[in-house]
Amino acid sequence: MRGLGPGLAVRRLLPLRVPTRPPRPPGPRLSSGPAAAAAGALERAMDELLRRAVPPTPAYELREKTPAPAEGQCADFVSFYGGLAEVAQRAELLGRLAQGFGVDHGQVAEQSAGVLQLRQQPREAAVLLQAEDRLRYALVPRYRGLFHHISKLDGGVRFLVQLRADLLEAQALKLLEGPHVREMNGVLKGMLSEWFSSGFLSLERVTWHSPCEVLQKISECEAVHPVKSWMDLKQRVGPYRRCYFFSHCSTPGEPLVVLHVALTGDISSNIQAIVKECPPSETEERNKIAAAIFYSISLTQQGLQGVELGTFLIKRVVKELQKEFPHLGAFSSLSPIPGFTKWLLGLLNSQTKEHGRNELFTDSECKEISELTGGPALETLRGLLSSGEWAKSEALVRALQTPLTRLCAWYLYGEKHRGYALNPVANFHLQNGAVLWRINWMANSSLKGLTGSCGLMVNYRYYLEDTGPNSIAYLGSKSIKASEQVLGLVAQYQKNSKL
C-alpha cells in the first residue's frame, strides 16, 4: 500500500486560515462588457502577482548564497488566492503558475548535453557528479520555490494541502488539463509526502473521554459508515472498539486519517454486526478477543490523496494492538466494494444489446431469475440492481447469491487497470500485502451497500509475516495473493465466460 489513493473515502476538514472568499452573485457569467473587462483585470493581476511572488531561480553557483524572498511576497500569494471566489478563478491562477513557472527547458537541454559529453570522455568522477548535480538543479521547477517558502509561513503547510485539493478538484472538473498541471500536482504531492512522513505524525486514540471537538471531528469525517448519533459514536469508541487517528506536528490534535477497528471473536462477515449491534458487555473480556477488524479508514483532507498516511496508520495500529493484546492472531479488513454494481450494470447493458449472448449467468440461474422476476433475466436485473429492491425478496436473494458472488470475485481479482486491481480499495490493501481472503454475501444491507456493491463486502486479511513478500509480488509482478474461496469463484467465472 503506497498511498491512500481513491480507495479511501475523503471528507474535508481543517479549513484554511485565509480571507473568506466573497460569494459570487447569482446568474450567468458574461463574456463581454463589464464582466469581460473585470476578467481581463483579474488576469493581469494574476500575472503581476506571480511575477512578484514566485522567486527566480538563482544561478547554480549562487544557489546557497541567495537570500530567501521577503515573507510578504509569499503572504501576498496566500492572501490573493484566498480571496478568489470561484473554482474557475483558482484554476486559472494555478494553470498560469504551472504553465509559466515550471522548468527552464533550455537549461535542462544544456546541462543534459554537458552530462552526455562528460560520459564520453575519461574524466574524474567529481566532474561528472557535479555536472549531474547541475542537471538536477535545472530540473527543479520555479514554483517549487514558492511552495517551499509558503510552507515556512504560519499555517503554510495547511494552505498547501488545500491548494492541492483545489488543484485535484479543477482537474476532475476538466478546468485544468495538460502535462504542466500534472507535473505541478506531482511536485506538490512529493513535497507533501516528505512533510507528512511517519516521523512527523502522532498516533492518537479516541475514547468517549476525548475532547468534545475531537469526537465531533471524528464523527464528521467518517465517510464509509456515517455516524448517525452521539450514542452511535459512543459505541464506536467504546468497549470492543478502537479508533485511532494521525495528526501532524503543524496541526496537532487535528485528525488527518482515521481508522476504526472492531475487536471480535472471529473475522467478521457483516458490517451491521459491527456498527449497529451492541458489544457483548461494557467490560472487555480479553479471552473473547481473537481478531482485529479494520472496518473503516477515512482521509480527512482531499489534498493528501496519494500520500502514504493509510499505510503508516494501519502498521502503527497493528503494533499498538499487539502491545495491548499480545495473543491477538488475526488482522483483517471488512471492506466495501465501491464500483461493483456500476461495473456489473455495464456488463448487463452490453450483453443485453448482444441478443443471445450470456457469459454472466448459467442457464439454470437465468431460468430461476426469470421465474422469480417475471421477465428476461438480464433486462430485469438491470432495474432491480440499480434500486436495491431485489433485497426485499428472500427467494431472489438466495437465487442471486451464487452468481453475484462469483462475478464479484472476478471483479476484484481479474479486472485490472494498468495491471493492478481496478477496484481502488482492493488496490489499497493488496499494495499493503494483504490477501484477498473472503467475499461475504449480504454483508451490508444498507441502501448504500445494496446499490453500490449488491450488499457484498470483502475481507482483506493481513498475515503479518507475509505482508512484505505479498506487497513486493503485487507491486513488482502484479500478482494477487488470494484464498482458495476466491480462486475457486474466479475459476467458475472463467469457465462460464470461456476465458
CSV table of C-alpha atoms in Angstrom, one decimal:
chain,number,residue,atom,x,y,z
A,1,MET,CA,0.0,0.0,0.0
A,2,ARG,CA,1.8,3.0,-1.2
A,3,GLY,CA,-0.8,5.6,-0.8
A,4,LEU,CA,-4.3,6.3,0.1
A,5,GLY,CA,-5.4,7.0,-3.5
A,6,PRO,CA,-9.0,6.9,-4.3
A,7,GLY,CA,-9.5,3.8,-2.2
A,8,LEU,CA,-10.1,5.8,0.9
A,9,ALA,CA,-13.2,7.9,1.5
A,10,VAL,CA,-12.5,11.6,1.9
A,11,ARG,CA,-14.1,14.3,3.9
A,12,ARG,CA,-12.8,17.9,4.1
A,13,LEU,CA,-11.8,19.3,7.4
A,14,LEU,CA,-9.2,21.8,8.7
A,15,PRO,CA,-10.4,25.0,6.9
A,16,LEU,CA,-7.7,27.4,5.7
A,17,ARG,CA,-7.0,30.5,7.7
A,18,VAL,CA,-7.1,32.7,4.7
A,19,PRO,CA,-9.5,35.6,3.8
A,20,THR,CA,-13.1,34.5,3.2
A,21,ARG,CA,-14.0,34.3,-0.5
A,22,PRO,CA,-17.0,36.5,-1.2
A,23,PRO,CA,-20.0,34.7,-2.7
A,24,ARG,CA,-20.5,35.1,-6.4
A,25,PRO,CA,-23.7,36.9,-7.3
A,26,PRO,CA,-26.3,34.5,-8.9
A,27,GLY,CA,-26.7,34.5,-12.7
A,28,PRO,CA,-24.6,33.5,-15.7
A,29,ARG,CA,-21.2,34.9,-16.3
A,30,LEU,CA,-21.0,37.4,-19.2
A,31,SER,CA,-18.4,37.1,-21.9
A,32,SER,CA,-18.4,40.7,-22.9
A,33,GLY,CA,-18.9,44.2,-21.5
A,34,PRO,CA,-18.1,44.9,-17.8
A,35,ALA,CA,-17.7,41.2,-17.0
A,36,ALA,CA,-15.1,40.8,-19.7
A,37,ALA,CA,-13.2,43.9,-18.5
A,38,ALA,CA,-13.2,42.6,-14.9
A,39,ALA,CA,-11.9,39.2,-16.1
A,40,GLY,CA,-9.1,40.9,-18.0
A,41,ALA,CA,-8.2,43.0,-15.0
A,42,LEU,CA,-8.1,39.9,-12.8
A,43,GLU,CA,-5.9,38.0,-15.3
A,44,ARG,CA,-3.5,41.0,-15.3
A,45,ALA,CA,-3.5,41.0,-11.5
A,46,MET,CA,-2.7,37.3,-11.5
A,47,ASP,CA,0.3,37.8,-13.8
A,48,GLU,CA,1.6,40.6,-11.7
A,49,LEU,CA,1.2,38.6,-8.5
A,50,LEU,CA,3.1,35.6,-10.0
A,51,ARG,CA,5.9,37.7,-11.3
A,52,ARG,CA,6.3,39.2,-7.8
A,53,ALA,CA,5.6,36.1,-5.6
A,54,VAL,CA,7.4,33.3,-7.5
A,55,PRO,CA,11.1,33.6,-6.6
A,56,PRO,CA,13.5,33.5,-9.6
A,57,THR,CA,15.9,30.5,-9.8
A,58,PRO,CA,19.4,31.7,-8.7
A,59,ALA,CA,22.4,30.7,-10.8
A,60,TYR,CA,23.8,27.3,-9.7
A,61,GLU,CA,26.9,28.9,-8.2
A,62,LEU,CA,24.7,31.2,-6.1
A,63,ARG,CA,22.1,28.7,-5.0
A,64,GLU,CA,23.2,28.6,-1.4
A,65,LYS,CA,24.0,32.3,-1.1
A,66,THR,CA,20.8,33.9,-2.4
A,67,PRO,CA,18.6,35.3,0.4
A,68,ALA,CA,15.1,34.0,0.7
A,69,PRO,CA,12.4,36.2,-0.7
A,70,ALA,CA,10.6,38.5,1.6
A,71,GLU,CA,7.9,36.8,3.7
A,72,GLY,CA,5.4,39.3,2.4
A,73,GLN,CA,5.7,38.1,-1.2
A,74,CYS,CA,4.5,34.6,-0.2
A,75,ALA,CA,1.9,36.0,2.1
A,76,ASP,CA,0.6,38.1,-0.8
A,77,PHE,CA,0.1,34.9,-2.8
A,78,VAL,CA,-1.7,33.2,0.0
A,79,SER,CA,-4.0,36.3,0.6
A,80,PHE,CA,-4.7,36.8,-3.1
A,81,TYR,CA,-5.5,33.1,-3.6
A,82,GLY,CA,-7.8,33.0,-0.6
A,83,GLY,CA,-9.8,35.9,-2.0
A,84,LEU,CA,-10.6,34.2,-5.2
A,85,ALA,CA,-14.3,33.5,-5.1
A,86,GLU,CA,-14.7,30.8,-7.8
A,87,VAL,CA,-13.3,27.4,-8.6
A,88,ALA,CA,-12.6,28.6,-12.1
A,89,GLN,CA,-10.6,31.6,-10.9
A,90,ARG,CA,-8.4,29.5,-8.6
A,91,ALA,CA,-7.9,27.1,-11.5
A,92,GLU,CA,-6.9,29.9,-13.8
A,93,LEU,CA,-4.2,31.1,-11.3
A,94,LEU,CA,-2.9,27.5,-10.8
A,95,GLY,CA,-2.8,27.0,-14.5
A,96,ARG,CA,-0.8,30.1,-15.1
A,97,LEU,CA,1.6,29.1,-12.3
A,98,ALA,CA,2.1,25.6,-13.8
A,99,GLN,CA,2.5,26.8,-17.3
A,100,GLY,CA,4.7,29.8,-16.8
A,101,PHE,CA,6.9,29.0,-13.8
A,102,GLY,CA,8.0,25.4,-14.4
A,103,VAL,CA,11.3,24.1,-15.6
A,104,ASP,CA,13.6,26.1,-17.9
A,105,HIS,CA,13.8,23.6,-20.7
A,106,GLY,CA,16.7,25.4,-22.3
A,107,GLN,CA,18.8,25.0,-19.2
A,108,VAL,CA,17.8,21.3,-19.0
A,109,ALA,CA,18.9,20.7,-22.5
A,110,GLU,CA,22.2,22.5,-22.0
A,111,GLN,CA,23.0,20.6,-18.8
A,112,SER,CA,21.9,17.3,-20.3
A,113,ALA,CA,24.3,17.8,-23.2
A,114,GLY,CA,27.1,18.6,-20.7
A,115,VAL,CA,26.5,15.3,-18.8
A,116,LEU,CA,26.4,13.3,-22.1
A,117,GLN,CA,29.7,14.9,-23.3
A,118,LEU,CA,31.4,14.1,-20.0
A,119,ARG,CA,30.3,10.5,-20.1
A,120,GLN,CA,32.0,10.1,-23.5
A,121,GLN,CA,35.3,11.4,-22.2
A,122,PRO,CA,37.5,10.0,-19.4
A,123,ARG,CA,37.2,12.5,-16.6
A,124,GLU,CA,37.4,12.4,-12.8
A,125,ALA,CA,34.2,11.2,-11.0
A,126,ALA,CA,33.9,14.6,-9.2
A,127,VAL,CA,33.5,16.4,-12.5
A,128,LEU,CA,30.7,14.1,-13.7
A,129,LEU,CA,29.0,14.2,-10.4
A,130,GLN,CA,28.9,18.0,-10.4
A,131,ALA,CA,27.5,18.1,-13.9
A,132,GLU,CA,24.8,15.7,-12.8
A,133,ASP,CA,24.1,17.9,-9.8
A,134,ARG,CA,23.7,20.9,-12.2
A,135,LEU,CA,21.2,18.9,-14.2
A,136,ARG,CA,19.2,18.0,-11.1
A,137,TYR,CA,19.2,21.7,-10.2
A,138,ALA,CA,17.9,22.7,-13.6
A,139,LEU,CA,15.1,20.1,-13.4
A,140,VAL,CA,13.6,21.9,-10.3
A,141,PRO,CA,10.5,24.0,-11.4
A,142,ARG,CA,10.3,27.6,-10.2
A,143,TYR,CA,7.0,27.1,-8.5
A,144,ARG,CA,8.6,24.6,-6.1
A,145,GLY,CA,10.5,27.5,-4.6
A,146,LEU,CA,7.2,29.3,-3.9
A,147,PHE,CA,5.7,26.2,-2.3
A,148,HIS,CA,8.8,25.8,-0.2
A,149,HIS,CA,8.7,29.3,1.1
A,150,ILE,CA,4.9,29.2,1.8
A,151,SER,CA,5.5,26.1,3.9
A,152,LYS,CA,7.5,28.2,6.3
A,153,LEU,CA,4.6,30.6,6.9
A,154,ASP,CA,2.3,30.2,9.9
A,155,GLY,CA,-0.4,27.9,8.5
A,156,GLY,CA,1.5,27.5,5.3
A,157,VAL,CA,1.5,23.7,5.2
A,158,ARG,CA,-2.2,23.7,5.8
A,159,PHE,CA,-2.6,26.2,2.9
A,160,LEU,CA,-0.7,23.9,0.5
A,161,VAL,CA,-2.8,20.9,1.4
A,162,GLN,CA,-5.9,22.9,0.5
A,163,LEU,CA,-4.2,24.3,-2.6
A,164,ARG,CA,-3.6,20.7,-3.8
A,165,ALA,CA,-7.2,19.8,-3.1
A,166,ASP,CA,-8.3,22.7,-5.3
A,167,LEU,CA,-5.9,21.5,-8.0
A,168,LEU,CA,-7.3,18.0,-7.9
A,169,GLU,CA,-10.9,19.4,-8.0
A,170,ALA,CA,-10.0,21.6,-11.0
A,171,GLN,CA,-8.6,18.5,-12.8
A,172,ALA,CA,-11.7,16.5,-12.0
A,173,LEU,CA,-13.9,19.2,-13.4
A,174,LYS,CA,-11.7,19.5,-16.5
A,175,LEU,CA,-11.0,23.1,-15.7
A,176,LEU,CA,-7.3,22.3,-15.7
A,177,GLU,CA,-5.6,19.7,-18.0
A,178,GLY,CA,-2.3,19.0,-19.6
A,179,PRO,CA,1.2,17.8,-18.7
A,180,HIS,CA,2.3,21.0,-16.9
A,181,VAL,CA,-0.6,20.7,-14.5
A,182,ARG,CA,0.0,17.0,-13.9
A,183,GLU,CA,3.7,17.8,-13.3
A,184,MET,CA,2.9,20.5,-10.7
A,185,ASN,CA,0.5,18.1,-9.0
A,186,GLY,CA,3.2,15.5,-8.8
A,187,VAL,CA,5.7,18.0,-7.4
A,188,LEU,CA,3.3,19.2,-4.7
A,189,LYS,CA,2.4,15.6,-3.8
A,190,GLY,CA,6.1,14.8,-3.4
A,191,MET,CA,6.6,17.7,-1.1
A,192,LEU,CA,3.6,16.8,1.0
A,193,SER,CA,4.8,13.2,1.2
A,194,GLU,CA,8.0,14.4,2.7
A,195,TRP,CA,6.3,16.8,5.2
A,196,PHE,CA,3.8,14.1,6.2
A,197,SER,CA,6.2,11.2,6.6
A,198,SER,CA,5.7,9.0,9.6
A,199,GLY,CA,8.3,10.8,11.7
A,200,PHE,CA,6.1,13.9,11.7
A,201,LEU,CA,2.9,12.1,12.6
A,202,SER,CA,1.4,11.4,16.0
A,203,LEU,CA,-0.8,8.4,16.7
A,204,GLU,CA,-3.7,9.3,19.0
A,205,ARG,CA,-6.5,7.0,20.3
A,206,VAL,CA,-10.0,8.3,20.6
A,207,THR,CA,-12.2,7.4,23.5
A,208,TRP,CA,-15.5,8.7,24.9
A,209,HIS,CA,-13.4,10.8,27.2
A,210,SER,CA,-11.5,12.5,24.4
A,211,PRO,CA,-12.2,16.3,24.0
A,212,CYS,CA,-15.6,17.0,22.5
A,213,GLU,CA,-14.2,18.8,19.5
A,214,VAL,CA,-12.1,15.7,18.6
A,215,LEU,CA,-15.2,13.5,18.9
A,216,GLN,CA,-17.1,15.9,16.7
A,217,LYS,CA,-14.4,15.8,14.0
A,218,ILE,CA,-14.2,12.0,14.1
A,219,SER,CA,-18.0,11.9,13.6
A,220,GLU,CA,-17.9,14.4,10.7
A,221,CYS,CA,-15.0,12.8,8.8
A,222,GLU,CA,-16.5,9.3,8.9
A,223,ALA,CA,-17.3,8.8,5.2
A,224,VAL,CA,-17.5,5.0,4.9
A,225,HIS,CA,-20.2,4.2,7.5
A,226,PRO,CA,-21.7,7.6,8.6
A,227,VAL,CA,-22.2,8.2,12.3
A,228,LYS,CA,-25.9,8.7,13.0
A,229,SER,CA,-25.9,9.9,16.6
A,230,TRP,CA,-23.8,10.5,19.7
A,231,MET,CA,-24.8,7.1,21.0
A,232,ASP,CA,-23.6,5.6,17.7
A,233,LEU,CA,-20.3,7.4,18.1
A,234,LYS,CA,-20.1,6.3,21.8
A,235,GLN,CA,-20.4,2.7,20.7
A,236,ARG,CA,-17.7,3.1,18.0
A,237,VAL,CA,-15.1,4.3,20.6
A,238,GLY,CA,-16.3,2.1,23.5
A,239,PRO,CA,-15.7,-1.5,24.6
A,240,TYR,CA,-14.5,-3.9,21.9
A,241,ARG,CA,-13.9,-1.0,19.6
A,242,ARG,CA,-10.8,1.1,18.9
A,243,CYS,CA,-10.5,4.4,17.0
A,244,TYR,CA,-7.1,5.9,16.1
A,245,PHE,CA,-6.0,8.9,14.0
A,246,PHE,CA,-2.8,10.5,12.8
A,247,SER,CA,-2.2,14.2,13.4
A,248,HIS,CA,0.7,16.3,12.1
A,249,CYS,CA,3.1,18.5,14.1
A,250,SER,CA,1.8,21.5,12.1
A,251,THR,CA,-1.8,20.9,13.2
A,252,PRO,CA,-1.6,19.0,16.5
A,253,GLY,CA,-4.8,17.3,17.5
A,254,GLU,CA,-6.4,17.6,14.0
A,255,PRO,CA,-7.2,14.2,12.5
A,256,LEU,CA,-5.7,13.6,9.1
A,257,VAL,CA,-6.7,10.0,8.6
A,258,VAL,CA,-8.9,8.0,10.9
A,259,LEU,CA,-9.1,4.2,11.4
A,260,HIS,CA,-11.9,2.3,13.1
A,261,VAL,CA,-11.2,-1.2,14.5
A,262,ALA,CA,-13.6,-3.8,15.9
A,263,LEU,CA,-12.2,-6.4,18.4
A,264,THR,CA,-14.1,-9.6,17.8
A,265,GLY,CA,-14.0,-13.4,18.4
A,266,ASP,CA,-13.5,-14.2,14.7
A,267,ILE,CA,-13.2,-12.4,11.3
A,268,SER,CA,-16.4,-10.5,10.8
A,269,SER,CA,-18.5,-11.0,7.7
A,270,ASN,CA,-21.3,-8.4,8.3
A,271,ILE,CA,-20.9,-4.7,8.9
A,272,GLN,CA,-24.3,-4.3,10.6
A,273,ALA,CA,-23.0,-6.6,13.3
A,274,ILE,CA,-20.2,-4.1,14.0
A,275,VAL,CA,-21.9,-0.7,13.6
A,276,LYS,CA,-25.4,-1.5,14.9
A,277,GLU,CA,-25.3,-4.3,17.3
A,278,CYS,CA,-24.2,-3.6,20.9
A,279,PRO,CA,-21.0,-5.1,22.2
A,280,PRO,CA,-21.3,-8.2,24.4
A,281,SER,CA,-20.6,-6.3,27.6
A,282,GLU,CA,-19.4,-2.9,28.9
A,283,THR,CA,-16.3,-4.6,30.2
A,284,GLU,CA,-13.9,-6.2,27.7
A,285,GLU,CA,-13.2,-9.8,28.3
A,286,ARG,CA,-9.8,-10.5,26.7
A,287,ASN,CA,-10.4,-14.1,26.1
A,288,LYS,CA,-13.3,-13.2,23.8
A,289,ILE,CA,-11.0,-11.1,21.5
A,290,ALA,CA,-9.2,-13.1,18.8
A,291,ALA,CA,-9.4,-10.8,15.8
A,292,ALA,CA,-8.9,-7.1,14.9
A,293,ILE,CA,-11.2,-5.9,12.1
A,294,PHE,CA,-10.3,-2.7,10.2
A,295,TYR,CA,-13.8,-1.7,9.1
A,296,SER,CA,-13.4,2.0,8.2
A,297,ILE,CA,-10.5,4.2,7.2
A,298,SER,CA,-11.2,7.8,6.1
A,299,LEU,CA,-8.9,10.5,4.9
A,300,THR,CA,-10.0,13.9,6.1
A,301,GLN,CA,-8.0,16.0,3.6
A,302,GLN,CA,-8.5,15.7,-0.2
A,303,GLY,CA,-5.2,17.4,-0.7
A,304,LEU,CA,-3.4,14.5,0.9
A,305,GLN,CA,-4.6,11.9,-1.6
A,306,GLY,CA,-1.7,9.6,-2.7
A,307,VAL,CA,0.3,10.4,0.5
A,308,GLU,CA,1.0,7.2,2.5
A,309,LEU,CA,-1.0,8.1,5.6
A,310,GLY,CA,-3.2,5.0,5.4
A,311,THR,CA,-0.2,2.7,5.1
A,312,PHE,CA,1.5,4.1,8.1
A,313,LEU,CA,-1.6,4.2,10.2
A,314,ILE,CA,-2.5,0.5,9.8
A,315,LYS,CA,1.0,-0.5,10.5
A,316,ARG,CA,1.2,1.6,13.7
A,317,VAL,CA,-2.2,0.5,14.9
A,318,VAL,CA,-1.3,-3.2,14.4
A,319,LYS,CA,1.8,-2.6,16.7
A,320,GLU,CA,-0.4,-0.8,19.3
A,321,LEU,CA,-2.9,-3.7,19.3
A,322,GLN,CA,-0.2,-6.3,19.7
A,323,LYS,CA,1.1,-4.4,22.7
A,324,GLU,CA,-2.4,-4.3,24.3
A,325,PHE,CA,-3.4,-7.9,23.2
A,326,PRO,CA,-0.2,-10.0,22.7
A,327,HIS,CA,-2.4,-13.0,22.0
A,328,LEU,CA,-4.2,-11.3,19.1
A,329,GLY,CA,-3.6,-13.5,16.0
A,330,ALA,CA,-6.0,-12.3,13.2
A,331,PHE,CA,-5.9,-9.0,11.4
A,332,SER,CA,-8.3,-8.3,8.6
A,333,SER,CA,-10.4,-5.6,7.0
A,334,LEU,CA,-14.1,-5.7,6.3
A,335,SER,CA,-14.1,-3.6,3.2
A,336,PRO,CA,-16.7,-2.1,0.9
A,337,ILE,CA,-16.5,-2.8,-2.9
A,338,PRO,CA,-17.3,0.6,-4.5
A,339,GLY,CA,-17.9,0.4,-8.2
A,340,PHE,CA,-19.0,-3.3,-8.3
A,341,THR,CA,-22.7,-2.5,-9.1
A,342,LYS,CA,-21.7,0.0,-11.8
A,343,TRP,CA,-19.3,-2.5,-13.4
A,344,LEU,CA,-22.0,-5.2,-13.3
A,345,LEU,CA,-24.6,-3.0,-14.8
A,346,GLY,CA,-22.2,-2.1,-17.6
A,347,LEU,CA,-21.9,-5.8,-18.4
A,348,LEU,CA,-25.6,-6.3,-18.3
A,349,ASN,CA,-26.2,-3.5,-20.7
A,350,SER,CA,-23.6,-4.7,-23.2
A,351,GLN,CA,-24.8,-8.3,-23.1
A,352,THR,CA,-28.5,-7.3,-23.3
A,353,LYS,CA,-27.7,-5.5,-26.6
A,354,GLU,CA,-26.0,-8.6,-27.9
A,355,HIS,CA,-29.0,-10.8,-28.1
A,356,GLY,CA,-28.4,-14.4,-27.2
A,357,ARG,CA,-25.1,-13.7,-25.5
A,358,ASN,CA,-24.8,-14.5,-21.8
A,359,GLU,CA,-21.5,-15.0,-20.1
A,360,LEU,CA,-22.7,-13.9,-16.7
A,361,PHE,CA,-25.2,-16.5,-15.6
A,362,THR,CA,-25.6,-20.2,-16.2
A,363,ASP,CA,-28.8,-21.4,-18.0
A,364,SER,CA,-30.3,-22.7,-14.7
A,365,GLU,CA,-29.5,-19.3,-13.0
A,366,CYS,CA,-31.2,-17.4,-15.8
A,367,LYS,CA,-34.2,-19.6,-15.6
A,368,GLU,CA,-34.6,-19.2,-11.9
A,369,ILE,CA,-34.2,-15.4,-12.0
A,370,SER,CA,-36.7,-15.1,-14.9
A,371,GLU,CA,-39.3,-17.2,-13.0
A,372,LEU,CA,-38.8,-15.0,-9.9
A,373,THR,CA,-38.9,-11.7,-11.7
A,374,GLY,CA,-41.4,-12.5,-14.4
A,375,GLY,CA,-39.2,-11.2,-17.2
A,376,PRO,CA,-35.9,-11.7,-19.1
A,377,ALA,CA,-33.1,-12.2,-16.5
A,378,LEU,CA,-30.6,-9.7,-17.8
A,379,GLU,CA,-33.0,-6.9,-18.6
A,380,THR,CA,-35.0,-7.3,-15.3
A,381,LEU,CA,-31.8,-7.3,-13.2
A,382,ARG,CA,-30.7,-4.0,-14.6
A,383,GLY,CA,-33.6,-2.2,-13.0
A,384,LEU,CA,-33.5,-4.3,-9.8
A,385,LEU,CA,-29.8,-3.9,-9.1
A,386,SER,CA,-29.9,-0.1,-9.6
A,387,SER,CA,-32.5,0.3,-6.8
A,388,GLY,CA,-31.7,-2.4,-4.3
A,389,GLU,CA,-35.4,-3.5,-4.5
A,390,TRP,CA,-34.3,-7.1,-5.1
A,391,ALA,CA,-33.1,-7.5,-1.5
A,392,LYS,CA,-36.8,-7.4,-0.3
A,393,SER,CA,-37.4,-10.9,-1.9
A,394,GLU,CA,-35.8,-13.7,0.1
A,395,ALA,CA,-36.1,-16.0,-2.9
A,396,LEU,CA,-34.3,-13.6,-5.2
A,397,VAL,CA,-31.6,-13.0,-2.6
A,398,ARG,CA,-31.0,-16.8,-2.5
A,399,ALA,CA,-31.0,-17.0,-6.3
A,400,LEU,CA,-28.5,-14.2,-6.8
A,401,GLN,CA,-26.0,-15.3,-4.1
A,402,THR,CA,-24.0,-17.7,-6.2
A,403,PRO,CA,-23.8,-15.7,-9.5
A,404,LEU,CA,-23.2,-12.3,-7.9
A,405,THR,CA,-20.5,-13.7,-5.5
A,406,ARG,CA,-18.8,-15.3,-8.5
A,407,LEU,CA,-19.0,-12.1,-10.5
A,408,CYS,CA,-17.6,-10.1,-7.6
A,409,ALA,CA,-14.7,-12.4,-7.2
A,410,TRP,CA,-13.8,-11.8,-10.8
A,411,TYR,CA,-14.3,-8.1,-10.5
A,412,LEU,CA,-11.8,-7.9,-7.6
A,413,TYR,CA,-9.3,-10.4,-8.9
A,414,GLY,CA,-9.5,-10.2,-12.7
A,415,GLU,CA,-10.5,-6.7,-13.6
A,416,LYS,CA,-7.3,-4.6,-13.9
A,417,HIS,CA,-6.1,-1.1,-14.5
A,418,ARG,CA,-2.5,-1.0,-15.8
A,419,GLY,CA,-2.1,-4.5,-14.5
A,420,TYR,CA,-3.2,-3.7,-10.9
A,421,ALA,CA,-6.6,-4.2,-9.3
A,422,LEU,CA,-9.3,-1.9,-10.8
A,423,ASN,CA,-11.1,-1.6,-7.6
A,424,PRO,CA,-9.4,1.2,-5.5
A,425,VAL,CA,-10.0,-0.4,-2.1
A,426,ALA,CA,-8.6,-3.7,-3.4
A,427,ASN,CA,-5.6,-2.0,-4.8
A,428,PHE,CA,-5.0,-0.2,-1.5
A,429,HIS,CA,-5.0,-3.4,0.6
A,430,LEU,CA,-3.1,-5.5,-1.9
A,431,GLN,CA,-0.3,-2.9,-2.2
A,432,ASN,CA,-0.1,-3.3,1.6
A,433,GLY,CA,0.5,-7.0,1.3
A,434,ALA,CA,-3.0,-8.3,2.4
A,435,VAL,CA,-4.6,-11.4,1.0
A,436,LEU,CA,-7.9,-11.2,-0.9
A,437,TRP,CA,-9.4,-13.6,1.6
A,438,ARG,CA,-13.2,-13.9,1.7
A,439,ILE,CA,-16.2,-12.4,-0.2
A,440,ASN,CA,-19.2,-12.0,2.0
A,441,TRP,CA,-22.8,-12.2,0.7
A,442,MET,CA,-25.3,-9.7,2.1
A,443,ALA,CA,-22.6,-8.2,4.4
A,444,ASN,CA,-24.0,-4.7,4.0
A,445,SER,CA,-27.8,-4.5,3.8
A,446,SER,CA,-27.9,-0.7,3.9
A,447,LEU,CA,-29.2,1.1,0.9
A,448,LYS,CA,-25.7,2.4,0.1
A,449,GLY,CA,-24.4,-1.2,0.4
A,450,LEU,CA,-27.1,-2.7,-1.8
A,451,THR,CA,-26.9,-0.1,-4.6
A,452,GLY,CA,-23.1,0.3,-4.5
A,453,SER,CA,-22.0,-3.3,-4.3
A,454,CYS,CA,-25.1,-5.5,-4.2
A,455,GLY,CA,-24.7,-6.0,-0.5
A,456,LEU,CA,-21.3,-7.7,-0.9
A,457,MET,CA,-18.2,-6.9,1.2
A,458,VAL,CA,-14.8,-8.4,1.3
A,459,ASN,CA,-12.1,-9.3,3.9
A,460,TYR,CA,-8.5,-8.5,3.1
A,461,ARG,CA,-6.6,-10.5,5.6
A,462,TYR,CA,-3.2,-9.4,6.9
A,463,TYR,CA,-0.9,-12.3,7.6
A,464,LEU,CA,1.8,-10.2,9.2
A,465,GLU,CA,4.7,-12.5,8.3
A,466,ASP,CA,3.7,-12.4,4.7
A,467,THR,CA,2.7,-8.8,4.0
A,468,GLY,CA,6.2,-7.8,2.9
A,469,PRO,CA,6.6,-10.6,0.2
A,470,ASN,CA,3.0,-10.2,-0.9
A,471,SER,CA,3.4,-6.5,-1.4
A,472,ILE,CA,6.6,-7.0,-3.4
A,473,ALA,CA,4.9,-9.6,-5.6
A,474,TYR,CA,1.9,-7.3,-6.2
A,475,LEU,CA,3.9,-4.2,-6.9
A,476,GLY,CA,6.6,-5.9,-8.9
A,477,SER,CA,4.9,-8.7,-10.9
A,478,LYS,CA,1.2,-7.6,-10.3
A,479,SER,CA,0.5,-10.9,-8.7
A,480,ILE,CA,-2.6,-11.0,-6.4
A,481,LYS,CA,-2.5,-13.3,-3.4
A,482,ALA,CA,-6.0,-14.8,-2.9
A,483,SER,CA,-7.6,-17.5,-0.8
A,484,GLU,CA,-9.0,-20.8,-2.2
A,485,GLN,CA,-12.5,-19.5,-1.9
A,486,VAL,CA,-11.8,-16.5,-4.1
A,487,LEU,CA,-9.7,-18.6,-6.6
A,488,GLY,CA,-12.5,-21.1,-6.8
A,489,LEU,CA,-15.0,-18.5,-7.7
A,490,VAL,CA,-12.7,-16.9,-10.3
A,491,ALA,CA,-12.3,-20.4,-11.9
A,492,GLN,CA,-16.1,-20.7,-12.1
A,493,TYR,CA,-16.4,-17.3,-13.8
A,494,GLN,CA,-13.7,-18.2,-16.3
A,495,LYS,CA,-15.4,-21.5,-17.1
A,496,ASN,CA,-18.7,-19.7,-17.7
A,497,SER,CA,-17.3,-16.9,-19.8
A,498,LYS,CA,-14.8,-19.3,-21.7
A,499,LEU,CA,-11.9,-17.0,-20.9
